[in-house]
Structure formats: structure tokens, C-alpha cells
mmCIF file with all atom_site columns, C-alpha atoms in Angstrom:
data_model
loop_
_atom_site.group_PDB
_atom_site.id
_atom_site.type_symbol
_atom_site.label_atom_id
_atom_site.label_alt_id
_atom_site.label_comp_id
_atom_site.label_asym_id
_atom_site.label_entity_id
_atom_site.label_seq_id
_atom_site.pdbx_PDB_ins_code
_atom_site.Cartn_x
_atom_site.Cartn_y
_atom_site.Cartn_z
_atom_site.occupancy
_atom_site.B_iso_or_equiv
_atom_site.pdbx_formal_charge
_atom_site.auth_seq_id
_atom_site.auth_comp_id
_atom_site.auth_asym_id
_atom_site.auth_atom_id
_atom_site.pdbx_PDB_model_num
ATOM 1   C CA . LEU Y 1 1   ? 18.701 -6.432  49.436 1.00 0.00 ? 18  LEU Y CA 1
ATOM 2   C CA . VAL Y 1 2   ? 17.442 -10.385 48.431 1.00 0.00 ? 19  VAL Y CA 1
ATOM 3   C CA . SER Y 1 3   ? 13.761 -9.524  48.829 1.00 0.00 ? 20  SER Y CA 1
ATOM 4   C CA . VAL Y 1 4   ? 13.500 -5.966  48.066 1.00 0.00 ? 21  VAL Y CA 1
ATOM 5   C CA . LEU Y 1 5   ? 15.482 -5.329  45.109 1.00 0.00 ? 22  LEU Y CA 1
ATOM 6   C CA . SER Y 1 6   ? 13.909 -8.350  43.635 1.00 0.00 ? 23  SER Y CA 1
ATOM 7   C CA . SER Y 1 7   ? 10.420 -6.541  43.901 1.00 0.00 ? 24  SER Y CA 1
ATOM 8   C CA . ALA Y 1 8   ? 12.339 -3.477  42.187 1.00 0.00 ? 25  ALA Y CA 1
ATOM 9   C CA . ILE Y 1 9   ? 13.493 -5.772  39.182 1.00 0.00 ? 26  ILE Y CA 1
ATOM 10  C CA . ILE Y 1 10  ? 10.513 -7.556  38.250 1.00 0.00 ? 27  ILE Y CA 1
ATOM 11  C CA . VAL Y 1 11  ? 7.954  -4.205  39.055 1.00 0.00 ? 28  VAL Y CA 1
ATOM 12  C CA . TYR Y 1 12  ? 8.279  -3.442  34.916 1.00 0.00 ? 29  TYR Y CA 1
ATOM 13  C CA . ARG Y 1 13  ? 7.268  -7.208  34.129 1.00 0.00 ? 30  ARG Y CA 1
ATOM 14  C CA . LEU Y 1 14  ? 4.150  -7.742  35.734 1.00 0.00 ? 31  LEU Y CA 1
ATOM 15  C CA . PRO Y 1 15  ? 1.306  -7.616  33.329 1.00 0.00 ? 32  PRO Y CA 1
ATOM 16  C CA . TRP Y 1 16  ? -1.206 -5.965  35.800 1.00 0.00 ? 33  TRP Y CA 1
ATOM 17  C CA . THR Y 1 17  ? 1.072  -3.038  35.845 1.00 0.00 ? 34  THR Y CA 1
ATOM 18  C CA . TRP Y 1 18  ? 1.206  -2.048  32.548 1.00 0.00 ? 35  TRP Y CA 1
ATOM 19  C CA . LYS Y 1 19  ? -1.595 -0.157  32.360 1.00 0.00 ? 36  LYS Y CA 1
ATOM 20  C CA . CYS Y 1 20  ? 0.189  2.125   34.672 1.00 0.00 ? 37  CYS Y CA 1
ATOM 21  C CA . SER Y 1 21  ? 2.161  5.020   33.588 1.00 0.00 ? 38  SER Y CA 1
ATOM 22  C CA . LYS Y 1 22  ? 5.720  4.566   32.709 1.00 0.00 ? 39  LYS Y CA 1
ATOM 23  C CA . LEU Y 1 23  ? 6.326  7.964   35.164 1.00 0.00 ? 40  LEU Y CA 1
ATOM 24  C CA . LEU Y 1 24  ? 4.442  5.765   38.098 1.00 0.00 ? 41  LEU Y CA 1
ATOM 25  C CA . MET Y 1 25  ? 6.362  2.789   37.720 1.00 0.00 ? 42  MET Y CA 1
ATOM 26  C CA . LYS Y 1 26  ? 9.526  4.999   37.652 1.00 0.00 ? 43  LYS Y CA 1
ATOM 27  C CA . PHE Y 1 27  ? 8.748  6.478   40.987 1.00 0.00 ? 44  PHE Y CA 1
ATOM 28  C CA . ILE Y 1 28  ? 7.870  2.643   42.645 1.00 0.00 ? 45  ILE Y CA 1
ATOM 29  C CA . HIS Y 1 29  ? 11.123 0.930   40.496 1.00 0.00 ? 46  HIS Y CA 1
ATOM 30  C CA . ALA Y 1 30  ? 13.243 3.980   42.229 1.00 0.00 ? 47  ALA Y CA 1
ATOM 31  C CA . GLY Y 1 31  ? 11.406 4.176   45.528 1.00 0.00 ? 48  GLY Y CA 1
ATOM 32  C CA . LEU Y 1 32  ? 11.640 0.368   45.998 1.00 0.00 ? 49  LEU Y CA 1
ATOM 33  C CA . ASN Y 1 33  ? 15.433 0.462   45.096 1.00 0.00 ? 50  ASN Y CA 1
ATOM 34  C CA . THR Y 1 34  ? 15.951 3.463   47.636 1.00 0.00 ? 51  THR Y CA 1
ATOM 35  C CA . ILE Y 1 35  ? 14.334 1.290   50.280 1.00 0.00 ? 52  ILE Y CA 1
ATOM 36  C CA . ALA Y 1 36  ? 16.566 -1.437  49.751 1.00 0.00 ? 53  ALA Y CA 1
ATOM 37  C CA . MET Y 1 37  ? 19.974 1.045   49.659 1.00 0.00 ? 54  MET Y CA 1
ATOM 38  C CA . ILE Y 1 38  ? 19.335 2.355   53.055 1.00 0.00 ? 55  ILE Y CA 1
ATOM 39  C CA . LEU Y 1 39  ? 18.476 -1.166  54.473 1.00 0.00 ? 56  LEU Y CA 1
ATOM 40  C CA . ALA Y 1 40  ? 22.000 -2.323  52.892 1.00 0.00 ? 57  ALA Y CA 1
ATOM 41  C CA . ILE Y 1 41  ? 23.366 0.655   54.590 1.00 0.00 ? 58  ILE Y CA 1
ATOM 42  C CA . VAL Y 1 42  ? 22.021 -0.008  58.010 1.00 0.00 ? 59  VAL Y CA 1
ATOM 43  C CA . SER Y 1 43  ? 22.972 -3.682  57.679 1.00 0.00 ? 60  SER Y CA 1
ATOM 44  C CA . MET Y 1 44  ? 26.795 -2.817  57.026 1.00 0.00 ? 61  MET Y CA 1
ATOM 45  C CA . VAL Y 1 45  ? 26.694 -0.130  60.027 1.00 0.00 ? 62  VAL Y CA 1
ATOM 46  C CA . ALA Y 1 46  ? 25.164 -2.946  62.444 1.00 0.00 ? 63  ALA Y CA 1
ATOM 47  C CA . VAL Y 1 47  ? 27.900 -5.435  61.165 1.00 0.00 ? 64  VAL Y CA 1
ATOM 48  C CA . PHE Y 1 48  ? 30.542 -3.249  61.631 1.00 0.00 ? 65  PHE Y CA 1
ATOM 49  C CA . GLU Y 1 49  ? 29.505 -2.194  65.005 1.00 0.00 ? 66  GLU Y CA 1
ATOM 50  C CA . PHE Y 1 50  ? 29.019 -5.620  66.147 1.00 0.00 ? 67  PHE Y CA 1
ATOM 51  C CA . HIS Y 1 51  ? 32.687 -6.845  65.180 1.00 0.00 ? 68  HIS Y CA 1
ATOM 52  C CA . ASN Y 1 52  ? 34.065 -4.042  66.683 1.00 0.00 ? 69  ASN Y CA 1
ATOM 53  C CA . ALA Y 1 53  ? 31.976 -4.600  70.168 1.00 0.00 ? 70  ALA Y CA 1
ATOM 54  C CA . ARG Y 1 54  ? 33.025 -8.369  70.038 1.00 0.00 ? 71  ARG Y CA 1
ATOM 55  C CA . ASN Y 1 55  ? 37.071 -7.436  69.002 1.00 0.00 ? 72  ASN Y CA 1
ATOM 56  C CA . ILE Y 1 56  ? 36.318 -9.379  65.811 1.00 0.00 ? 73  ILE Y CA 1
ATOM 57  C CA . PRO Y 1 57  ? 38.308 -8.611  62.608 1.00 0.00 ? 74  PRO Y CA 1
ATOM 58  C CA . ASN Y 1 58  ? 36.576 -6.566  59.820 1.00 0.00 ? 75  ASN Y CA 1
ATOM 59  C CA . MET Y 1 59  ? 36.716 -7.133  55.656 1.00 0.00 ? 76  MET Y CA 1
ATOM 60  C CA . TYR Y 1 60  ? 38.848 -10.633 56.140 1.00 0.00 ? 77  TYR Y CA 1
ATOM 61  C CA . SER Y 1 61  ? 36.436 -12.847 54.565 1.00 0.00 ? 78  SER Y CA 1
ATOM 62  C CA . LEU Y 1 62  ? 35.550 -13.457 50.886 1.00 0.00 ? 79  LEU Y CA 1
ATOM 63  C CA . HIS Y 1 63  ? 31.696 -13.111 51.755 1.00 0.00 ? 80  HIS Y CA 1
ATOM 64  C CA . SER Y 1 64  ? 32.643 -9.264  53.305 1.00 0.00 ? 81  SER Y CA 1
ATOM 65  C CA . TRP Y 1 65  ? 34.696 -8.020  50.075 1.00 0.00 ? 82  TRP Y CA 1
ATOM 66  C CA . ILE Y 1 66  ? 32.055 -9.156  47.785 1.00 0.00 ? 83  ILE Y CA 1
ATOM 67  C CA . GLY Y 1 67  ? 29.246 -8.191  50.287 1.00 0.00 ? 84  GLY Y CA 1
ATOM 68  C CA . LEU Y 1 68  ? 30.579 -4.877  50.511 1.00 0.00 ? 85  LEU Y CA 1
ATOM 69  C CA . ALA Y 1 69  ? 31.283 -4.397  46.573 1.00 0.00 ? 86  ALA Y CA 1
ATOM 70  C CA . ALA Y 1 70  ? 27.786 -5.448  46.104 1.00 0.00 ? 87  ALA Y CA 1
ATOM 71  C CA . VAL Y 1 71  ? 26.677 -2.227  48.286 1.00 0.00 ? 88  VAL Y CA 1
ATOM 72  C CA . ILE Y 1 72  ? 29.171 -0.383  46.301 1.00 0.00 ? 89  ILE Y CA 1
ATOM 73  C CA . PHE Y 1 73  ? 28.247 -0.901  42.963 1.00 0.00 ? 90  PHE Y CA 1
ATOM 74  C CA . TYR Y 1 74  ? 24.678 -0.571  44.194 1.00 0.00 ? 91  TYR Y CA 1
ATOM 75  C CA . SER Y 1 75  ? 25.001 2.568   45.128 1.00 0.00 ? 92  SER Y CA 1
ATOM 76  C CA . LEU Y 1 76  ? 26.363 3.778   42.059 1.00 0.00 ? 93  LEU Y CA 1
ATOM 77  C CA . GLN Y 1 77  ? 24.162 1.798   40.146 1.00 0.00 ? 94  GLN Y CA 1
ATOM 78  C CA . LEU Y 1 78  ? 20.926 4.021   41.926 1.00 0.00 ? 95  LEU Y CA 1
ATOM 79  C CA . LEU Y 1 79  ? 22.922 7.103   41.423 1.00 0.00 ? 96  LEU Y CA 1
ATOM 80  C CA . LEU Y 1 80  ? 22.918 6.633   37.541 1.00 0.00 ? 97  LEU Y CA 1
ATOM 81  C CA . GLY Y 1 81  ? 19.474 5.529   37.470 1.00 0.00 ? 98  GLY Y CA 1
ATOM 82  C CA . PHE Y 1 82  ? 18.481 8.789   39.603 1.00 0.00 ? 99  PHE Y CA 1
ATOM 83  C CA . ALA Y 1 83  ? 20.625 10.850  37.144 1.00 0.00 ? 100 ALA Y CA 1
ATOM 84  C CA . VAL Y 1 84  ? 19.844 9.598   33.754 1.00 0.00 ? 101 VAL Y CA 1
ATOM 85  C CA . PHE Y 1 85  ? 16.373 8.039   34.046 1.00 0.00 ? 102 PHE Y CA 1
ATOM 86  C CA . LEU Y 1 86  ? 14.416 9.719   36.433 1.00 0.00 ? 103 LEU Y CA 1
ATOM 87  C CA . LEU Y 1 87  ? 15.457 13.210  36.014 1.00 0.00 ? 104 LEU Y CA 1
ATOM 88  C CA . PRO Y 1 88  ? 14.453 14.713  32.991 1.00 0.00 ? 105 PRO Y CA 1
ATOM 89  C CA . PHE Y 1 89  ? 17.818 16.110  32.070 1.00 0.00 ? 106 PHE Y CA 1
ATOM 90  C CA . ALA Y 1 90  ? 19.235 13.245  30.000 1.00 0.00 ? 107 ALA Y CA 1
ATOM 91  C CA . PRO Y 1 91  ? 18.594 13.305  26.200 1.00 0.00 ? 108 PRO Y CA 1
ATOM 92  C CA . VAL Y 1 92  ? 16.818 10.403  24.969 1.00 0.00 ? 109 VAL Y CA 1
ATOM 93  C CA . THR Y 1 93  ? 19.560 9.055   22.774 1.00 0.00 ? 110 THR Y CA 1
ATOM 94  C CA . LEU Y 1 94  ? 21.648 9.004   26.031 1.00 0.00 ? 111 LEU Y CA 1
ATOM 95  C CA . ARG Y 1 95  ? 18.719 6.767   27.912 1.00 0.00 ? 112 ARG Y CA 1
ATOM 96  C CA . ALA Y 1 96  ? 18.381 4.501   25.229 1.00 0.00 ? 113 ALA Y CA 1
ATOM 97  C CA . THR Y 1 97  ? 22.292 3.881   25.059 1.00 0.00 ? 114 THR Y CA 1
ATOM 98  C CA . LEU Y 1 98  ? 22.845 3.003   28.894 1.00 0.00 ? 115 LEU Y CA 1
ATOM 99  C CA . MET Y 1 99  ? 19.361 1.404   29.483 1.00 0.00 ? 116 MET Y CA 1
ATOM 100 C CA . PRO Y 1 100 ? 21.212 -2.359  28.447 1.00 0.00 ? 117 PRO Y CA 1
ATOM 101 C CA . ILE Y 1 101 ? 24.097 -1.458  30.627 1.00 0.00 ? 118 ILE Y CA 1
ATOM 102 C CA . HIS Y 1 102 ? 21.801 -0.611  33.550 1.00 0.00 ? 119 HIS Y CA 1
ATOM 103 C CA . VAL Y 1 103 ? 19.467 -3.811  33.232 1.00 0.00 ? 120 VAL Y CA 1
ATOM 104 C CA . TYR Y 1 104 ? 22.383 -5.769  32.959 1.00 0.00 ? 121 TYR Y CA 1
ATOM 105 C CA . SER Y 1 105 ? 24.284 -4.515  35.820 1.00 0.00 ? 122 SER Y CA 1
ATOM 106 C CA . GLY Y 1 106 ? 21.179 -4.357  38.016 1.00 0.00 ? 123 GLY Y CA 1
ATOM 107 C CA . LEU Y 1 107 ? 20.402 -8.073  37.176 1.00 0.00 ? 124 LEU Y CA 1
ATOM 108 C CA . THR Y 1 108 ? 24.653 -8.987  37.694 1.00 0.00 ? 125 THR Y CA 1
ATOM 109 C CA . ILE Y 1 109 ? 24.299 -6.901  41.465 1.00 0.00 ? 126 ILE Y CA 1
ATOM 110 C CA . PHE Y 1 110 ? 21.657 -8.748  42.368 1.00 0.00 ? 127 PHE Y CA 1
ATOM 111 C CA . ALA Y 1 111 ? 23.247 -12.641 41.730 1.00 0.00 ? 128 ALA Y CA 1
ATOM 112 C CA . THR Y 1 112 ? 26.236 -10.803 43.339 1.00 0.00 ? 129 THR Y CA 1
ATOM 113 C CA . VAL Y 1 113 ? 23.563 -10.417 46.367 1.00 0.00 ? 130 VAL Y CA 1
ATOM 114 C CA . ILE Y 1 114 ? 22.577 -13.949 46.190 1.00 0.00 ? 131 ILE Y CA 1
ATOM 115 C CA . ALA Y 1 115 ? 26.052 -15.531 46.201 1.00 0.00 ? 132 ALA Y CA 1
ATOM 116 C CA . THR Y 1 116 ? 26.940 -12.961 49.231 1.00 0.00 ? 133 THR Y CA 1
ATOM 117 C CA . ALA Y 1 117 ? 24.121 -14.233 51.183 1.00 0.00 ? 134 ALA Y CA 1
ATOM 118 C CA . LEU Y 1 118 ? 24.789 -18.120 50.331 1.00 0.00 ? 135 LEU Y CA 1
ATOM 119 C CA . MET Y 1 119 ? 28.498 -17.302 51.593 1.00 0.00 ? 136 MET Y CA 1
ATOM 120 C CA . GLY Y 1 120 ? 27.342 -15.217 54.586 1.00 0.00 ? 137 GLY Y CA 1
ATOM 121 C CA . ILE Y 1 121 ? 25.060 -18.578 55.778 1.00 0.00 ? 138 ILE Y CA 1
ATOM 122 C CA . THR Y 1 122 ? 27.777 -20.689 55.357 1.00 0.00 ? 139 THR Y CA 1
ATOM 123 C CA . GLU Y 1 123 ? 30.515 -18.953 57.321 1.00 0.00 ? 140 GLU Y CA 1
ATOM 124 C CA . LYS Y 1 124 ? 28.084 -18.371 60.178 1.00 0.00 ? 141 LYS Y CA 1
ATOM 125 C CA . LEU Y 1 125 ? 27.239 -22.324 60.119 1.00 0.00 ? 142 LEU Y CA 1
ATOM 126 C CA . ILE Y 1 126 ? 30.608 -23.176 60.322 1.00 0.00 ? 143 ILE Y CA 1
ATOM 127 C CA . PHE Y 1 127 ? 31.522 -20.506 63.125 1.00 0.00 ? 144 PHE Y CA 1
ATOM 128 C CA . SER Y 1 128 ? 28.487 -20.895 65.263 1.00 0.00 ? 145 SER Y CA 1
ATOM 129 C CA . LEU Y 1 129 ? 27.905 -24.700 65.112 1.00 0.00 ? 146 LEU Y CA 1
ATOM 130 C CA . LYS Y 1 130 ? 30.214 -26.672 67.303 1.00 0.00 ? 147 LYS Y CA 1
ATOM 131 C CA . ASN Y 1 131 ? 28.909 -29.201 69.246 1.00 0.00 ? 148 ASN Y CA 1
ATOM 132 C CA . PRO Y 1 132 ? 27.460 -30.831 67.126 1.00 0.00 ? 149 PRO Y CA 1
ATOM 133 C CA . ALA Y 1 133 ? 29.613 -29.424 64.292 1.00 0.00 ? 150 ALA Y CA 1
ATOM 134 C CA . TYR Y 1 134 ? 28.589 -28.306 61.294 1.00 0.00 ? 151 TYR Y CA 1
ATOM 135 C CA . SER Y 1 135 ? 30.099 -31.372 59.295 1.00 0.00 ? 152 SER Y CA 1
ATOM 136 C CA . ALA Y 1 136 ? 27.241 -33.864 61.818 1.00 0.00 ? 153 ALA Y CA 1
ATOM 137 C CA . SER Y 1 137 ? 24.760 -32.258 59.788 1.00 0.00 ? 154 SER Y CA 1
ATOM 138 C CA . PRO Y 1 138 ? 22.289 -31.215 62.540 1.00 0.00 ? 155 PRO Y CA 1
ATOM 139 C CA . PRO Y 1 139 ? 18.918 -29.665 62.014 1.00 0.00 ? 156 PRO Y CA 1
ATOM 140 C CA . GLU Y 1 140 ? 20.026 -26.506 62.305 1.00 0.00 ? 157 GLU Y CA 1
ATOM 141 C CA . ALA Y 1 141 ? 22.404 -26.982 59.194 1.00 0.00 ? 158 ALA Y CA 1
ATOM 142 C CA . THR Y 1 142 ? 19.873 -29.010 57.312 1.00 0.00 ? 159 THR Y CA 1
ATOM 143 C CA . PHE Y 1 143 ? 17.646 -26.109 57.944 1.00 0.00 ? 160 PHE Y CA 1
ATOM 144 C CA . VAL Y 1 144 ? 20.173 -23.388 56.932 1.00 0.00 ? 161 VAL Y CA 1
ATOM 145 C CA . ASN Y 1 145 ? 21.140 -25.667 53.596 1.00 0.00 ? 162 ASN Y CA 1
ATOM 146 C CA . CYS Y 1 146 ? 17.350 -25.688 52.380 1.00 0.00 ? 163 CYS Y CA 1
ATOM 147 C CA . LEU Y 1 147 ? 17.224 -22.220 53.122 1.00 0.00 ? 164 LEU Y CA 1
ATOM 148 C CA . GLY Y 1 148 ? 20.186 -21.707 50.934 1.00 0.00 ? 165 GLY Y CA 1
ATOM 149 C CA . LEU Y 1 149 ? 18.641 -23.967 48.054 1.00 0.00 ? 166 LEU Y CA 1
ATOM 150 C CA . LEU Y 1 150 ? 15.514 -21.673 48.189 1.00 0.00 ? 167 LEU Y CA 1
ATOM 151 C CA . LEU Y 1 151 ? 17.670 -18.879 47.884 1.00 0.00 ? 168 LEU Y CA 1
ATOM 152 C CA . VAL Y 1 152 ? 19.016 -20.015 44.771 1.00 0.00 ? 169 VAL Y CA 1
ATOM 153 C CA . ILE Y 1 153 ? 15.303 -20.819 43.386 1.00 0.00 ? 170 ILE Y CA 1
ATOM 154 C CA . PHE Y 1 154 ? 14.660 -17.989 43.914 1.00 0.00 ? 171 PHE Y CA 1
ATOM 155 C CA . GLY Y 1 155 ? 17.275 -16.157 42.356 1.00 0.00 ? 172 GLY Y CA 1
ATOM 156 C CA . ALA Y 1 156 ? 17.009 -18.160 39.104 1.00 0.00 ? 173 ALA Y CA 1
ATOM 157 C CA . LEU Y 1 157 ? 13.432 -17.681 38.746 1.00 0.00 ? 174 LEU Y CA 1
ATOM 158 C CA . ILE Y 1 158 ? 13.735 -13.428 39.291 1.00 0.00 ? 175 ILE Y CA 1
ATOM 159 C CA . LEU Y 1 159 ? 16.430 -13.532 36.868 1.00 0.00 ? 176 LEU Y CA 1
ATOM 160 C CA . TRP Y 1 160 ? 14.418 -15.820 34.374 1.00 0.00 ? 177 TRP Y CA 1
ATOM 161 C CA . MET Y 1 161 ? 11.474 -13.465 34.767 1.00 0.00 ? 178 MET Y CA 1
ATOM 162 C CA . ALA Y 1 162 ? 13.754 -10.190 33.749 1.00 0.00 ? 179 ALA Y CA 1
ATOM 163 C CA . SER Y 1 163 ? 15.437 -12.357 30.795 1.00 0.00 ? 180 SER Y CA 1
ATOM 164 C CA . ARG Y 1 164 ? 12.039 -13.384 29.145 1.00 0.00 ? 181 ARG Y CA 1
ATOM 165 C CA . PRO Y 1 165 ? 11.060 -11.049 26.510 1.00 0.00 ? 182 PRO Y CA 1
ATOM 166 C CA . HIS Y 1 166 ? 7.466  -11.867 26.529 1.00 0.00 ? 183 HIS Y CA 1
ATOM 167 C CA . TRP Y 1 167 ? 7.885  -10.574 30.405 1.00 0.00 ? 184 TRP Y CA 1
ATOM 168 C CA . LYS Y 1 168 ? 8.905  -7.122  29.072 1.00 0.00 ? 185 LYS Y CA 1
ATOM 169 C CA . ARG Y 1 169 ? 6.634  -4.021  29.302 1.00 0.00 ? 186 ARG Y CA 1
ATOM 170 C CA . PRO Y 1 170 ? 5.030  -3.650  25.415 1.00 0.00 ? 187 PRO Y CA 1
ATOM 171 C CA . PRO Y 1 171 ? 5.591  -0.586  23.605 1.00 0.00 ? 188 PRO Y CA 1
ATOM 172 C CA . GLU Y 1 172 ? 2.927  2.101   24.953 1.00 0.00 ? 189 GLU Y CA 1
ATOM 173 C CA . GLU Y 1 173 ? 0.646  1.819   21.807 1.00 0.00 ? 190 GLU Y CA 1
ATOM 174 C CA . ASN Y 1 174 ? 0.263  -2.219  22.459 1.00 0.00 ? 191 ASN Y CA 1
ATOM 175 C CA . ILE Y 1 175 ? -0.317 -1.397  26.016 1.00 0.00 ? 192 ILE Y CA 1
ATOM 176 C CA . LYS Y 1 176 ? -3.466 0.861   24.957 1.00 0.00 ? 193 LYS Y CA 1
ATOM 177 C CA . ILE Y 1 177 ? -4.797 -1.862  22.808 1.00 0.00 ? 194 ILE Y CA 1
ATOM 178 C CA . LEU Y 1 178 ? -3.759 -4.327  25.593 1.00 0.00 ? 195 LEU Y CA 1
ATOM 179 C CA . CYS Y 1 179 ? -5.441 -2.129  28.451 1.00 0.00 ? 196 CYS Y CA 1
ATOM 180 C CA . PRO Y 1 180 ? -7.808 0.181   26.910 1.00 0.00 ? 197 PRO Y CA 1
ATOM 181 C CA . THR Y 1 181 ? -8.611 1.820   30.177 1.00 0.00 ? 198 THR Y CA 1
ATOM 182 C CA . GLY Y 1 182 ? -5.312 2.190   31.389 1.00 0.00 ? 199 GLY Y CA 1
ATOM 183 C CA . GLY Y 1 183 ? -5.360 5.935   31.058 1.00 0.00 ? 200 GLY Y CA 1
ATOM 184 C CA . ASN Y 1 184 ? -2.245 7.654   29.838 1.00 0.00 ? 201 ASN Y CA 1
ATOM 185 C CA . SER Y 1 185 ? 0.986  6.314   29.657 1.00 0.00 ? 202 SER Y CA 1
ATOM 186 C CA . GLU Y 1 186 ? 4.390  8.230   29.677 1.00 0.00 ? 203 GLU Y CA 1
ATOM 187 C CA . GLY Y 1 187 ? 7.008  6.867   26.840 1.00 0.00 ? 204 GLY Y CA 1
ATOM 188 C CA . THR Y 1 188 ? 9.763  4.616   27.732 1.00 0.00 ? 205 THR Y CA 1
ATOM 189 C CA . GLU Y 1 189 ? 13.141 5.559   27.072 1.00 0.00 ? 206 GLU Y CA 1
ATOM 190 C CA . ALA Y 1 190 ? 14.090 2.357   24.802 1.00 0.00 ? 207 ALA Y CA 1
ATOM 191 C CA . GLU Y 1 191 ? 10.741 2.297   23.105 1.00 0.00 ? 208 GLU Y CA 1
ATOM 192 C CA . SER Y 1 192 ? 10.644 5.680   22.308 1.00 0.00 ? 209 SER Y CA 1
ATOM 193 C CA . THR Y 1 193 ? 13.888 4.951   19.833 1.00 0.00 ? 210 THR Y CA 1
ATOM 194 C CA . MET Y 1 194 ? 12.157 2.212   18.400 1.00 0.00 ? 211 MET Y CA 1
ATOM 195 C CA . ALA Y 1 195 ? 8.749  3.442   17.819 1.00 0.00 ? 212 ALA Y CA 1
ATOM 196 C CA . ASP Y 1 196 ? 9.528  4.616   14.498 1.00 0.00 ? 213 ASP Y CA 1
ATOM 197 C CA . GLY Y 1 197 ? 10.289 1.365   13.210 1.00 0.00 ? 214 GLY Y CA 1
ATOM 198 C CA . SER Y 1 198 ? 6.838  0.233   14.816 1.00 0.00 ? 215 SER Y CA 1
ATOM 199 C CA . ASN Y 1 199 ? 5.410  0.485   10.650 1.00 0.00 ? 216 ASN Y CA 1
ATOM 200 C CA . THR Y 1 200 ? 8.035  -1.117  9.053  1.00 0.00 ? 217 THR Y CA 1
ATOM 201 C CA . ASP Y 1 201 ? 7.884  -3.944  11.692 1.00 0.00 ? 218 ASP Y CA 1
ATOM 202 C CA . LYS Y 1 202 ? 4.114  -4.522  11.031 1.00 0.00 ? 219 LYS Y CA 1
ATOM 203 C CA . SER Y 1 203 ? 4.617  -4.728  7.363  1.00 0.00 ? 220 SER Y CA 1
ATOM 204 C CA . ASP Y 1 204 ? 7.731  -7.266  8.182  1.00 0.00 ? 221 ASP Y CA 1
ATOM 205 C CA . LEU Y 1 205 ? 5.601  -9.168  9.924  1.00 0.00 ? 222 LEU Y CA 1
ATOM 206 C CA . ARG Y 1 206 ? 2.631  -9.730  7.420  1.00 0.00 ? 223 ARG Y CA 1
ATOM 207 C CA . ILE Y 1 207 ? 5.132  -9.882  4.816  1.00 0.00 ? 224 ILE Y CA 1
ATOM 208 C CA . ASN Y 1 208 ? 6.615  -13.044 6.886  1.00 0.00 ? 225 ASN Y CA 1
ATOM 209 C CA . SER Y 1 209 ? 3.172  -14.137 7.486  1.00 0.00 ? 226 SER Y CA 1
ATOM 210 C CA . GLU Y 1 210 ? 2.365  -14.392 3.843  1.00 0.00 ? 227 GLU Y CA 1
ATOM 211 C CA . ALA Y 1 211 ? 5.391  -16.233 3.294  1.00 0.00 ? 228 ALA Y CA 1
ATOM 212 C CA . ALA Y 1 212 ? 4.688  -18.710 5.950  1.00 0.00 ? 229 ALA Y CA 1
ATOM 213 C CA . ARG Y 1 213 ? 1.152  -19.563 4.337  1.00 0.00 ? 230 ARG Y CA 1
ATOM 214 C CA . LYS Y 1 214 ? 2.401  -19.660 1.194  1.00 0.00 ? 231 LYS Y CA 1
ATOM 215 C CA . GLN Y 1 215 ? 5.310  -21.981 2.273  1.00 0.00 ? 232 GLN Y CA 1
ATOM 216 C CA . ASN Y 1 216 ? 2.221  -24.132 4.374  1.00 0.00 ? 233 ASN Y CA 1
ATOM 217 C CA . LEU Y 1 217 ? 0.153  -24.130 1.365  1.00 0.00 ? 234 LEU Y CA 1
ATOM 218 C CA . LYS Y 1 218 ? 3.112  -25.574 -1.142 1.00 0.00 ? 235 LYS Y CA 1
ATOM 219 C CA . LEU Y 1 219 ? 3.600  -28.512 1.784  1.00 0.00 ? 236 LEU Y CA 1
ATOM 220 C CA . ASP Y 1 220 ? 0.078  -29.344 1.768  1.00 0.00 ? 237 ASP Y CA 1
ATOM 221 C CA . GLU Y 1 221 ? 0.154  -29.868 -1.889 1.00 0.00 ? 238 GLU Y CA 1
ATOM 222 C CA . ALA Y 1 222 ? 3.297  -31.866 -1.709 1.00 0.00 ? 239 ALA Y CA 1
ATOM 223 C CA . GLY Y 1 223 ? 1.641  -33.876 1.281  1.00 0.00 ? 240 GLY Y CA 1
ATOM 224 C CA . GLN Y 1 224 ? -1.350 -34.634 -1.028 1.00 0.00 ? 241 GLN Y CA 1
ATOM 225 C CA . ARG Y 1 225 ? 0.344  -35.431 -4.175 1.00 0.00 ? 242 ARG Y CA 1
ATOM 226 C CA . SER Y 1 226 ? 2.468  -37.854 -2.123 1.00 0.00 ? 243 SER Y CA 1
ATOM 227 C CA . THR Y 1 227 ? -0.582 -39.362 -0.040 1.00 0.00 ? 244 THR Y CA 1
ATOM 228 C CA . MET Y 1 228 ? -2.020 -39.930 -3.773 1.00 0.00 ? 245 MET Y CA 1
#
């Protein structure tokens, strides 16, 4: 979930994928999420079988509670994504309404997965290291603690990339300007709702630029007078 889910999150944020059609990126995004879901289910089955074979109680730790909750909500997120954004039956207004929720829940699940991994490796160290104990900071403890720090840094980097506006996939007309050889592109749900306001945005940008230019001229004149 940490590696494959992070790839699914940032697949729209990579500039060299902007020239690809939106439909292709949808299939890549859905495919990566499906692979992550399959691997998560296999891992859950392996954990329960291991606990049952060793007579270890199931679902008693906070790590197991949050981990199971993450897998359940991730499966719901995947089903909702397939039904609303991949299949061509949902109306555009519904897609535009659910898109912010879909993005926010995906990032929340990813952060929950990082937290689950950190709790899991800490729990494993406490149970496994007996002589010397975890509190004695043996090399194994130092190694896994460094792994935990790298997980935090990696998760923060992915969340930063997913939350920066300039990393977002631009509207399709801007993609044609940035990537003129990219071919035809499918329209996005949220972007399609903003297409009608593109001309207004451009005119507002020109007005703001003109106002800023006049303001700079006034400041220059004032500076010249003060210098004289």
C-alpha cells in the first residue's frame, strides 16, 4: 500500500504524463489501485493465517485496528472510484462534486497507511527483540527506526506533491499548448466544469496584470521623486 498507492496518487502529478489522454491516465490510476488492493487483501489473509497457526490472538492491537480500517475504507474508495469516475454512467455534475471528496479521502487513507506501518514495525521490534532488548538500541532497532523516519519523509513528500497547485494536471487546452504533440486528450470531470469560465479567468488575468503594471509605474514615479 505504501509504494503502489503512492504511485497511484502521483500519477496525475507527473508533467511527462500530461500529454497522455485522461482516459489512459484513469486506467493507469485504477490499475495501480487495484494492484495495491489485491496485495493488501493477500497480506491480510497471510497475517490471519500466521496468527491462527501460532495461536496468536487476532485484532487486539491498535496497529491491527487501524490497518483493518484502512483496508476497508480503501476498498470502498476503490469501488466508488470505479463506479463514478471510470464507468461512463455518472453525470459530470456528480463527478465534479465527488472529486474533492475522492482526493481528500485518498490522501487520508495514504496517511493512515503510513501510520499503520510505523505502528507495525514498532510492535514487531518490541515483541522480537529480547536479548538485547529494544530499549538497549541494538543495531536492528537503529535500522528499523531509520526505516520509520524514511517512511515519514516519503509520505510527507507524496502529500506535498499531491497538495501543490502547480503539480496538478492542467486543463486540456493548456496541455495542448504545453505538449502540442500529445494528441487528443479526454476532458476531466472537474476541469470540464471550469471550461466555461476559462475566458473570464483570462480576462481577469489581463485586468490584474494591467493594474499591477500601473501600480508599479506609480511606485517608480514616487521613487524617482523621493530620490530627486
